[in-house]
Short mmCIF file of C-alpha atoms in Angstrom, two decimals:
data_model
loop_
_atom_site.label_atom_id
_atom_site.label_comp_id
_atom_site.label_asym_id
_atom_site.label_seq_id
_atom_site.Cartn_x
_atom_site.Cartn_y
_atom_site.Cartn_z
CA UNK A 21 -33.34 -30.40 83.06
CA UNK A 22 -30.36 -28.07 83.54
CA UNK A 23 -28.15 -31.18 83.66
CA UNK A 24 -29.35 -32.33 80.30
CA UNK A 25 -28.89 -28.80 78.90
CA UNK A 26 -25.31 -28.77 80.17
CA UNK A 27 -24.61 -32.18 78.69
CA UNK A 28 -26.20 -31.29 75.37
CA UNK A 29 -24.41 -27.92 75.09
CA UNK A 30 -21.02 -29.57 75.61
CA UNK A 31 -21.90 -32.51 73.38
CA UNK A 32 -22.45 -30.00 70.58
CA UNK A 33 -19.24 -28.18 71.49
CA UNK A 34 -17.28 -31.46 71.34
CA UNK A 35 -18.90 -32.44 68.07
CA UNK A 36 -18.10 -29.17 66.33
CA UNK A 37 -14.64 -28.55 67.73
CA UNK A 38 -11.87 -29.21 65.25
CA UNK A 39 -8.44 -29.03 66.83
CA UNK A 40 -9.43 -28.49 70.46
CA UNK A 41 -8.38 -25.73 72.85
CA UNK A 42 -8.98 -22.28 71.43
CA UNK A 43 -10.75 -23.66 68.35
CA UNK A 44 -13.78 -24.35 70.57
CA UNK A 45 -13.98 -20.72 71.68
CA UNK A 46 -16.64 -19.66 69.12
CA UNK A 47 -18.83 -22.62 70.15
CA UNK A 48 -18.31 -21.93 73.86
CA UNK A 49 -19.19 -18.30 73.38
CA UNK A 50 -22.40 -19.08 71.54
CA UNK A 51 -23.55 -21.85 73.86
CA UNK A 52 -22.49 -20.33 77.20
CA UNK A 53 -22.25 -16.55 77.00
CA UNK A 54 -25.42 -16.17 74.93
CA UNK A 55 -27.34 -18.27 77.49
CA UNK A 56 -26.01 -16.15 80.32
CA UNK A 57 -24.18 -19.10 81.90
CA UNK A 58 -20.93 -17.16 81.94
CA UNK A 59 -19.42 -13.95 80.52
CA UNK A 60 -16.41 -13.18 78.32
CA UNK A 61 -14.14 -12.24 81.23
CA UNK A 62 -14.85 -15.51 83.04
CA UNK A 63 -14.27 -17.45 79.85
CA UNK A 64 -10.77 -15.96 79.59
CA UNK A 65 -10.11 -16.81 83.24
CA UNK A 66 -11.14 -20.43 82.57
CA UNK A 67 -8.69 -20.60 79.69
CA UNK A 68 -5.86 -19.13 81.74
CA UNK A 69 -6.48 -21.69 84.49
CA UNK A 70 -7.04 -24.51 82.00
CA UNK A 71 -3.64 -23.77 80.53
CA UNK A 72 -1.59 -24.07 83.73
CA UNK A 73 -3.50 -26.95 85.33
CA UNK A 74 -2.87 -30.57 84.37
CA UNK A 75 -4.92 -32.06 81.57
CA UNK A 76 -6.40 -31.14 78.22
CA UNK A 77 -7.40 -27.45 78.04
CA UNK A 78 -10.78 -28.20 76.46
CA UNK A 79 -11.58 -30.70 79.23
CA UNK A 80 -10.43 -28.33 81.98
CA UNK A 81 -12.53 -25.46 80.64
CA UNK A 82 -15.60 -27.72 80.31
CA UNK A 83 -15.23 -29.04 83.85
CA UNK A 84 -14.79 -25.52 85.17
CA UNK A 85 -17.96 -24.23 83.52
CA UNK A 86 -20.02 -27.23 84.68
CA UNK A 87 -18.80 -26.96 88.26
CA UNK A 88 -19.43 -23.21 88.39
CA UNK A 89 -23.02 -23.63 87.21
CA UNK A 90 -24.17 -26.75 89.06
CA UNK A 91 -21.39 -28.14 91.25
CA UNK A 92 -20.04 -31.68 90.93
CA UNK A 93 -23.07 -33.09 89.03
CA UNK A 94 -22.80 -30.17 86.63
CA UNK A 95 -19.09 -30.82 86.11
CA UNK A 96 -19.78 -34.50 85.38
CA UNK A 97 -22.45 -33.54 82.82
CA UNK A 98 -20.17 -31.17 80.92
CA UNK A 99 -17.32 -33.66 81.12
CA UNK A 100 -19.45 -36.50 79.68
CA UNK A 101 -20.77 -34.07 77.07
CA UNK A 102 -17.36 -32.99 75.81
CA UNK A 103 -15.83 -36.50 75.60
CA UNK A 104 -18.89 -38.37 74.23
CA UNK A 105 -18.55 -37.26 70.58
CA UNK A 106 -14.88 -38.29 70.60
CA UNK A 107 -15.65 -41.73 72.02
CA UNK A 108 -18.46 -42.34 69.52
CA UNK A 109 -16.63 -41.07 66.44
CA UNK A 110 -13.27 -42.67 67.18
CA UNK A 111 -14.97 -45.99 67.99
CA UNK A 112 -16.78 -45.91 64.65
CA UNK A 113 -13.50 -45.16 62.89
CA UNK A 114 -11.69 -47.94 64.71
CA UNK A 115 -14.53 -50.33 63.80
CA UNK A 116 -13.40 -50.06 60.19
CA UNK A 117 -14.88 -46.85 58.94
CA UNK A 118 -11.46 -45.31 58.29
CA UNK A 119 -12.07 -45.41 54.57
CA UNK A 120 -14.61 -42.58 54.95
CA UNK A 121 -11.77 -40.37 56.14
CA UNK A 122 -9.74 -41.17 53.05
CA UNK A 123 -12.45 -40.08 50.62
CA UNK A 124 -11.34 -36.94 48.83
CA UNK A 125 -14.67 -35.18 49.33
CA UNK A 126 -14.34 -35.64 53.11
CA UNK A 127 -10.78 -34.32 53.02
CA UNK A 128 -11.97 -31.27 51.07
CA UNK A 129 -14.79 -30.69 53.53
CA UNK A 130 -12.28 -30.66 56.41
CA UNK A 131 -10.11 -28.24 54.49
CA UNK A 132 -13.18 -26.04 54.05
CA UNK A 133 -13.84 -26.15 57.80
CA UNK A 134 -10.26 -25.12 58.55
CA UNK A 135 -10.85 -21.94 56.55
CA UNK A 136 -13.96 -21.04 58.58
CA UNK A 137 -12.45 -21.38 62.09
CA UNK A 138 -10.12 -18.32 61.83
CA UNK A 139 -13.04 -16.21 60.55
CA UNK A 140 -15.14 -17.34 63.53
CA UNK A 141 -12.34 -16.50 65.97
CA UNK A 142 -11.68 -12.98 64.72
CA UNK A 143 -14.73 -11.18 66.21
CA UNK A 144 -14.07 -12.94 69.53
CA UNK A 145 -10.44 -11.81 69.53
CA UNK A 146 -11.47 -8.21 68.82
CA UNK A 147 -13.96 -8.34 71.71
CA UNK A 148 -11.46 -9.90 74.10
CA UNK A 149 -8.74 -7.39 73.23
CA UNK A 150 -11.17 -4.54 73.87
CA UNK A 151 -12.15 -6.01 77.23
CA UNK A 152 -8.73 -7.02 78.52
CA UNK A 153 -6.68 -3.98 77.47
CA UNK A 154 -7.87 -1.75 80.29
CA UNK A 155 -4.62 0.24 80.72
CA UNK A 156 -0.99 0.49 79.55
CA UNK A 157 0.09 -2.29 81.92
CA UNK A 158 -2.32 -4.70 80.22
CA UNK A 159 -1.05 -3.64 76.78
CA UNK A 160 2.51 -4.34 77.92
CA UNK A 161 1.54 -7.80 79.22
CA UNK A 162 -0.16 -8.60 75.91
CA UNK A 163 2.94 -7.53 73.98
CA UNK A 164 5.24 -9.57 76.25
CA UNK A 165 3.01 -12.66 76.10
CA UNK A 166 2.80 -12.43 72.32
CA UNK A 167 6.56 -11.97 71.97
CA UNK A 168 7.45 -14.70 74.45
CA UNK A 169 5.25 -17.25 72.68
CA UNK A 170 5.71 -16.17 69.07
CA UNK A 171 9.39 -15.19 69.06
CA UNK A 172 10.91 -17.20 71.89
CA UNK A 173 8.53 -20.15 71.63
CA UNK A 174 8.03 -20.19 75.39
CA UNK A 175 5.42 -22.65 76.67
CA UNK A 176 1.98 -21.16 77.48
CA UNK A 177 2.37 -22.52 81.00
CA UNK A 178 5.23 -20.10 81.73
CA UNK A 179 3.44 -17.27 79.97
CA UNK A 180 0.38 -17.66 82.17
CA UNK A 181 2.53 -17.81 85.32
CA UNK A 182 4.59 -14.78 84.21
CA UNK A 183 1.47 -12.79 83.27
CA UNK A 184 -0.06 -13.47 86.69
CA UNK A 185 3.09 -12.19 88.43
CA UNK A 186 3.20 -9.09 86.23
CA UNK A 187 -0.47 -8.47 86.99
CA UNK A 188 0.30 -8.41 90.71
CA UNK A 189 3.38 -6.23 90.17
CA UNK A 190 1.57 -3.67 87.99
CA UNK A 191 -1.37 -3.51 90.40
CA UNK A 192 1.02 -2.77 93.28
CA UNK A 193 2.69 0.03 91.28
CA UNK A 194 -0.70 1.50 90.39
CA UNK A 195 -1.78 1.26 94.02
CA UNK A 196 1.26 3.23 95.17
CA UNK A 197 0.70 5.97 92.61
CA UNK A 198 -2.94 6.38 93.53
CA UNK B 4 -6.80 -56.03 84.55
CA UNK B 5 -5.99 -54.32 81.25
CA UNK B 6 -8.67 -51.74 82.13
CA UNK B 7 -7.02 -50.91 85.42
CA UNK B 8 -3.63 -50.46 83.71
CA UNK B 9 -5.24 -48.36 80.98
CA UNK B 10 -7.02 -46.14 83.50
CA UNK B 11 -3.85 -45.67 85.55
CA UNK B 12 -1.58 -44.98 82.57
CA UNK B 13 -3.96 -42.38 81.12
CA UNK B 14 -4.59 -40.91 84.55
CA UNK B 15 -0.87 -40.18 84.63
CA UNK B 16 -0.97 -38.67 81.12
CA UNK B 17 -3.84 -36.39 82.22
CA UNK B 18 -1.98 -35.42 85.36
CA UNK B 19 1.34 -34.56 83.76
CA UNK B 20 0.38 -33.28 80.31
CA UNK B 21 -0.01 -29.58 81.04
CA UNK B 22 -1.13 -27.45 78.14
CA UNK B 23 -3.52 -29.46 76.03
CA UNK B 24 -3.70 -32.08 73.32
CA UNK B 25 -0.27 -31.83 71.75
CA UNK B 26 1.35 -32.11 75.19
CA UNK B 27 0.05 -35.70 75.42
CA UNK B 28 2.06 -36.89 72.39
CA UNK B 29 5.41 -37.44 74.17
CA UNK B 30 3.58 -39.43 76.86
CA UNK B 31 1.93 -41.62 74.23
CA UNK B 32 5.31 -42.33 72.62
CA UNK B 33 6.54 -43.37 76.00
CA UNK B 34 3.52 -45.68 76.42
CA UNK B 35 4.05 -47.33 73.05
CA UNK B 36 7.61 -48.18 74.04
CA UNK B 37 6.76 -49.37 77.52
CA UNK B 38 3.63 -51.46 76.84
CA UNK B 39 3.00 -53.14 73.52
CA UNK B 40 -0.44 -51.59 73.06
CA UNK B 41 0.36 -49.84 69.79
CA UNK B 42 3.40 -49.23 67.60
CA UNK B 43 5.00 -45.89 66.79
CA UNK B 44 3.64 -45.99 63.23
CA UNK B 45 0.15 -46.65 64.58
CA UNK B 46 0.65 -43.67 66.85
CA UNK B 47 1.47 -41.41 63.89
CA UNK B 48 -1.72 -42.61 62.23
CA UNK B 49 -3.66 -41.89 65.46
CA UNK B 50 -2.38 -38.32 65.58
CA UNK B 51 -3.45 -37.72 61.97
CA UNK B 52 -6.95 -39.11 62.58
CA UNK B 53 -7.36 -37.26 65.89
CA UNK B 54 -6.43 -33.97 64.30
CA UNK B 55 -9.06 -34.15 61.59
CA UNK B 56 -11.94 -35.63 63.60
CA UNK B 57 -14.23 -33.52 65.78
CA UNK B 58 -13.46 -33.22 69.47
CA UNK B 59 -10.43 -32.18 71.51
CA UNK B 60 -7.20 -33.69 70.15
CA UNK B 61 -6.07 -35.14 73.50
CA UNK B 62 -9.41 -36.86 74.12
CA UNK B 63 -9.47 -38.30 70.61
CA UNK B 64 -5.99 -39.74 71.04
CA UNK B 65 -6.76 -41.28 74.42
CA UNK B 66 -9.89 -42.91 72.99
CA UNK B 67 -8.01 -44.19 69.96
CA UNK B 68 -5.07 -45.53 71.98
CA UNK B 69 -7.45 -47.17 74.46
CA UNK B 70 -9.37 -48.90 71.66
CA UNK B 71 -6.11 -50.21 70.18
CA UNK B 72 -5.19 -51.63 73.57
CA UNK B 73 -8.52 -52.97 74.84
CA UNK B 74 -11.40 -52.48 72.38
CA UNK B 75 -14.38 -50.16 72.91
CA UNK B 76 -14.33 -50.32 76.71
CA UNK B 77 -10.59 -49.79 76.62
CA UNK B 78 -11.27 -46.53 74.79
CA UNK B 79 -13.85 -45.49 77.37
CA UNK B 80 -11.51 -46.40 80.25
CA UNK B 81 -8.54 -44.53 78.78
CA UNK B 82 -10.65 -41.43 78.18
CA UNK B 83 -11.99 -41.37 81.73
CA UNK B 84 -8.50 -41.97 83.05
CA UNK B 85 -7.32 -38.95 81.09
CA UNK B 86 -10.03 -36.59 82.36
CA UNK B 87 -10.13 -37.66 86.04
CA UNK B 88 -7.14 -35.50 87.10
CA UNK B 89 -8.78 -32.49 85.39
CA UNK B 90 -11.97 -33.07 87.36
CA UNK B 91 -10.14 -33.27 90.70
CA UNK B 92 -7.78 -30.34 90.12
CA UNK B 93 -10.44 -28.01 88.67
CA UNK B 94 -12.82 -28.67 91.59
CA UNK B 95 -10.04 -27.84 94.07
CA UNK B 96 -9.24 -24.62 92.21
CA UNK B 97 -12.93 -23.66 92.03
CA UNK B 98 -13.21 -23.98 95.80
CA UNK B 99 -10.12 -21.87 96.29
CA UNK B 100 -11.34 -19.19 93.87
CA UNK B 101 -14.78 -18.95 95.46
CA UNK B 102 -13.12 -18.27 98.80
CA UNK B 103 -10.60 -15.72 97.53
CA UNK B 104 -12.66 -14.06 94.78
CA UNK B 105 -12.62 -10.69 96.54
CA UNK B 106 -8.92 -10.91 97.41
CA UNK B 107 -6.92 -8.05 95.85
CA UNK B 108 -3.97 -10.25 94.84
CA UNK B 109 -6.22 -12.81 93.12
CA UNK B 110 -7.90 -10.00 91.20
CA UNK B 111 -4.49 -8.58 90.25
CA UNK B 112 -3.44 -12.01 88.93
CA UNK B 113 -6.50 -12.17 86.69
CA UNK B 114 -5.92 -8.60 85.52
CA UNK B 115 -2.53 -9.87 84.24
CA UNK B 116 -3.87 -13.15 82.83
CA UNK B 117 -6.58 -11.76 80.56
CA UNK B 118 -4.33 -9.84 78.13
CA UNK B 119 -1.91 -12.81 78.07
CA UNK B 120 -4.74 -15.16 77.07
CA UNK B 121 -5.86 -12.66 74.42
CA UNK B 122 -2.28 -12.65 73.08
CA UNK B 123 -2.15 -16.44 72.93
CA UNK B 124 -5.45 -16.58 71.04
CA UNK B 125 -3.91 -14.17 68.49
CA UNK B 126 -1.00 -16.58 68.07
CA UNK B 127 -3.39 -19.51 67.73
CA UNK B 128 -5.18 -17.60 64.96
CA UNK B 129 -1.88 -16.93 63.16
CA UNK B 130 -0.97 -20.63 63.41
CA UNK B 131 -4.37 -21.65 62.01
CA UNK B 132 -4.04 -19.27 59.07
CA UNK B 133 -0.53 -20.48 58.29
CA UNK B 134 -1.80 -24.10 58.20
CA UNK B 135 -4.61 -23.09 55.85
CA UNK B 136 -2.31 -21.24 53.46
CA UNK B 137 0.38 -23.92 53.50
CA UNK B 138 -2.20 -26.37 52.15
CA UNK B 139 -2.80 -24.21 49.10
CA UNK B 140 -1.18 -25.66 46.01
CA UNK B 141 -2.50 -23.81 42.97
CA UNK B 142 -3.22 -20.16 42.02
CA UNK B 143 -6.87 -21.19 41.56
CA UNK B 144 -6.97 -22.25 45.20
CA UNK B 145 -5.37 -19.02 46.38
CA UNK B 146 -8.18 -17.05 44.75
CA UNK B 147 -11.05 -19.29 45.92
CA UNK B 148 -9.67 -19.52 49.47
CA UNK B 149 -9.09 -15.79 49.80
CA UNK B 150 -12.51 -14.90 48.40
CA UNK B 151 -14.21 -17.50 50.61
CA UNK B 152 -12.34 -16.34 53.70
CA UNK B 153 -13.31 -12.73 53.00
CA UNK B 154 -16.96 -13.74 52.55
CA UNK B 155 -16.89 -15.74 55.81
CA UNK B 156 -15.48 -12.71 57.63
CA UNK B 157 -18.28 -10.47 56.34
CA UNK B 158 -20.91 -13.06 57.24
CA UNK B 159 -19.48 -13.67 60.72
CA UNK B 160 -19.27 -9.98 61.55
CA UNK B 161 -22.61 -9.14 59.94
CA UNK B 162 -24.83 -11.99 61.16
CA UNK B 163 -24.87 -13.58 64.57
CA UNK B 164 -25.53 -17.11 63.30
CA UNK B 165 -24.57 -20.17 65.33
CA UNK B 166 -20.94 -21.31 64.67
CA UNK B 167 -22.34 -24.72 63.67
CA UNK B 168 -23.99 -23.02 60.69
CA UNK B 169 -20.66 -21.58 59.55
CA UNK B 170 -18.77 -24.84 60.13
CA UNK B 171 -21.31 -26.75 58.02
CA UNK B 172 -21.17 -24.02 55.38
CA UNK B 173 -17.39 -24.34 55.32
CA UNK B 174 -17.61 -28.12 54.95
CA UNK B 175 -20.09 -27.82 52.04
CA UNK B 176 -18.07 -25.13 50.26
CA UNK B 177 -14.87 -27.12 50.76
CA UNK B 178 -16.51 -30.27 49.38
CA UNK B 179 -17.94 -28.42 46.37
CA UNK B 180 -14.89 -26.40 45.41
CA UNK B 181 -12.06 -28.68 46.53
#
C-alpha cells in the first residue's frame, strides 16, 4: 500500500510540475512534508545533494525520498511515479497531438500557470529562510551563494561545494570560540 | 539493438549532466550530430515542447528524443537510461549518509548547504518572475497579471489549499483572460 502511495504521490508531482527542479517544491512540500514523510530541513538537504550529483535534480530528489522511506523498492516507486506523466504526455504529443499545444487557449492556460508558480514558492522560501538562517555565518553563506549565482553566474554545482566547505569552516571557528 | 544504444547514450547523459534539465541540452546537441536520430531543428522544437509540458524538463526531453529515435519503447528506454545513474548514485549517497549522520563534519556541511539552497531558490523565483513579465505585451496585461499575482499571493498565504488547486486556477484564469 505504501508503495502505491509513493508512486501516486510522485505521479501527481510529475504531472503538476512545470519546469522541473525547484518548480516542484510546492508539490513536494504538500505531498511529503504534510504526510510526515520528510521535513523541510531534509527537503533542502535532498536538493543540495540532487544539485551536485549526476542526473536531473527532480529525479535525484524523488529517488532520495523514495529510498529514505522504503529502500530500493520505494526508490523505484517514486522514480516510476515521477517519469510516468512525462512518458505518457510526450508519447501522446509525438503521436500527433501537437496541434493541441498550438491552440491559443492552451498557450494562455500555460501562461496563467507560470504566474501561479512564483506565488506558490514564496511562502516556502520565507519558511526556508527562517529555518536555515540560524546565525551570522549562515546569513553570510546565503549572501555569497546569491551573489555567486546571480552576479557571477557561477554554476550551482560549485555553489553547493563552496557552501559545504564554508559550513565546515564556520563550524570550526564557532567551535574554537565556544 | 537501437534500444541498447539508446539506453547507453542516455545513461551517459544522466551520468554527466550535473545540475538538472537544462544541463542535458549540450549533450543532446552532441547526440544529434553523432547519431542521426533527430536534427538540430527538431531538437529546438523538443526543448520548446518539453518546457511547456508537465514533468521535469530533462525527463521530457529524453522521452521525446527517444521517441524520435525508436518510437514509444525508444522513449521508455531513453528515459530509463537517463534515470539509472541517479538511482545508483543516490542509493550510494544514502548509505553513506546513514552511516555518517551523527558525524560533526557532515552536519557542518549541511549547516552550510541549507542557506545556499535557500539562496538559489530565491534566484529561481527571480528568474521565473522575469520570464512572466517579459511575456507581457500590453498595459492591459500588466494590470491583469499584477492583480492576479497579488490575489494568488493572498490566497496562498491565507489558505493552505493543495498546489494542484492553484495550478488549475491559474490555468483557468489564464485561459479566460488571455
